[in-house]
């Protein structure tokens, strides 16, 4: 049975999509079968994986709201072992449309549940809010990975995210756990960056991955080519660090089944 992992931080621009796309691609390269699920109306994971947003005729919006069969919406990507359940700008309306739906927090879980037989990993990229779409992502997941940008206000909002996590774990999804904290966009030239890393490690302890993702220009260029970093520039520091991060994720999982 596949594992569902959502990448969540309600703060914008902290590296959620970069992490979701590159984690999905690295897992696929390791031979895992992966479904990347985009529940952000910005649909940045769609373009990041090399699919033209304009070409999306049916999206997860249609599955959530119009009862379209999910099989009709899942797409192949150009990458072996990696499929995509795309988002669309329409999804911004779904937050409102879902409000009147019964068990509105469970909709994504119900959609993904049968797909766990087909994939080793289902990776969910979420929008920068703690709204209903993100709640659906958390209810559908076993693991939560929180990317945190190494900057001065990094921990701002994280307490609220942890509070939301606790509420969902208590009331809607007891199996949810914080799988890990990923430090992103580390820039050693910035004073305080190391201090921020130390503070986050002191706060989250062993939950923080050893791998720190550096600020790397190749990582910011790759999405405009529609390529995960390992296909854009395998030799870049960005590629090395995301591969190392995924190795850590796989290693932790091995440890936890022992
Ligand atoms: N390690 C990095 N080095 C350099 N640029 C990065 C890095 N990680 C992400 N970026 C760039 O920073 C911007 C924000 O990253 P990303 O889109 O992954 O964040 P996000 O949390 O998904 O944003 P949003 O909240 O809008 O969904 C993007 O332009 C991305 O290409
Ligand atoms: Mg994003």
Short mmCIF file of N, CA and C and ligand atoms in Angstrom, two decimals, residues 11-18 40 42 128 185 213-216 219-220, ligand 1:
data_model
loop_
_atom_site.label_atom_id
_atom_site.label_comp_id
_atom_site.label_asym_id
_atom_site.label_seq_id
_atom_site.Cartn_x
_atom_site.Cartn_y
_atom_site.Cartn_z
N UNK A 11 2.61 29.47 4.84
CA UNK A 11 3.38 30.62 4.40
C UNK A 11 3.72 30.45 2.92
N UNK A 12 3.61 31.53 2.16
CA UNK A 12 3.87 31.46 0.72
C UNK A 12 5.36 31.43 0.40
N UNK A 13 5.69 30.76 -0.70
CA UNK A 13 7.04 30.84 -1.24
C UNK A 13 8.14 30.23 -0.42
N UNK A 14 7.83 29.20 0.36
CA UNK A 14 8.85 28.58 1.22
C UNK A 14 9.49 27.35 0.58
N UNK A 15 9.02 26.97 -0.61
CA UNK A 15 9.59 25.81 -1.28
C UNK A 15 8.71 24.57 -1.27
N UNK A 16 7.41 24.73 -1.05
CA UNK A 16 6.51 23.57 -1.07
C UNK A 16 6.50 22.88 -2.44
N UNK A 17 6.22 23.69 -3.47
CA UNK A 17 6.10 23.09 -4.80
C UNK A 17 7.44 22.53 -5.27
N UNK A 18 8.50 23.27 -5.01
CA UNK A 18 9.84 22.80 -5.38
C UNK A 18 10.12 21.45 -4.71
N UNK A 40 -3.19 22.92 -5.33
CA UNK A 40 -3.06 24.37 -5.28
C UNK A 40 -3.63 24.96 -6.57
N UNK A 42 -2.97 27.56 -7.96
CA UNK A 42 -1.89 28.16 -8.77
C UNK A 42 -1.33 27.15 -9.77
N UNK A 128 -0.75 27.94 -0.26
CA UNK A 128 -0.28 28.68 0.92
C UNK A 128 -1.44 29.20 1.78
N UNK A 185 16.20 26.73 1.05
CA UNK A 185 16.76 28.03 0.61
C UNK A 185 17.81 28.57 1.58
N UNK A 213 18.40 22.16 2.17
CA UNK A 213 18.38 22.54 0.75
C UNK A 213 18.98 23.95 0.62
N UNK A 214 20.06 24.09 -0.15
CA UNK A 214 20.66 25.42 -0.28
C UNK A 214 19.86 26.30 -1.24
N UNK A 215 20.02 27.58 -1.13
CA UNK A 215 19.51 28.46 -2.19
C UNK A 215 20.37 28.19 -3.42
N UNK A 216 19.76 27.84 -4.52
CA UNK A 216 20.51 27.41 -5.69
C UNK A 216 19.77 27.91 -6.93
N UNK A 219 17.78 25.57 -9.12
CA UNK A 219 16.46 25.16 -8.61
C UNK A 219 15.38 26.16 -9.02
N UNK A 220 15.75 27.43 -9.10
CA UNK A 220 14.74 28.42 -9.48
C UNK A 220 14.55 28.49 -10.99
N1 LIG B 1 16.35 26.11 -2.87
C1 LIG B 1 15.97 27.07 -3.70
N2 LIG B 1 16.87 27.88 -4.27
C2 LIG B 1 16.49 28.89 -5.10
N3 LIG B 1 15.23 29.14 -5.44
C3 LIG B 1 14.26 28.34 -4.90
C4 LIG B 1 14.58 27.28 -4.02
N4 LIG B 1 13.42 26.67 -3.64
C5 LIG B 1 12.44 27.33 -4.27
N5 LIG B 1 12.93 28.34 -5.03
C6 LIG B 1 12.18 29.32 -5.82
O1 LIG B 1 11.47 30.13 -4.91
C7 LIG B 1 10.15 30.38 -5.36
C8 LIG B 1 9.14 29.80 -4.34
O2 LIG B 1 9.31 28.39 -4.30
P1 LIG B 1 8.06 27.42 -4.38
O3 LIG B 1 7.18 27.78 -5.53
O4 LIG B 1 8.57 26.04 -4.33
O5 LIG B 1 7.36 27.81 -3.01
P2 LIG B 1 5.88 27.46 -2.54
O6 LIG B 1 5.95 27.32 -1.05
O7 LIG B 1 5.34 26.34 -3.31
O8 LIG B 1 5.11 28.80 -2.95
P3 LIG B 1 3.51 29.01 -2.86
O9 LIG B 1 3.24 29.24 -1.42
O10 LIG B 1 3.25 30.23 -3.71
O11 LIG B 1 2.87 27.79 -3.41
C9 LIG B 1 10.06 29.74 -6.72
O12 LIG B 1 10.36 30.70 -7.69
C10 LIG B 1 11.14 28.67 -6.69
O13 LIG B 1 11.63 28.39 -7.99
#
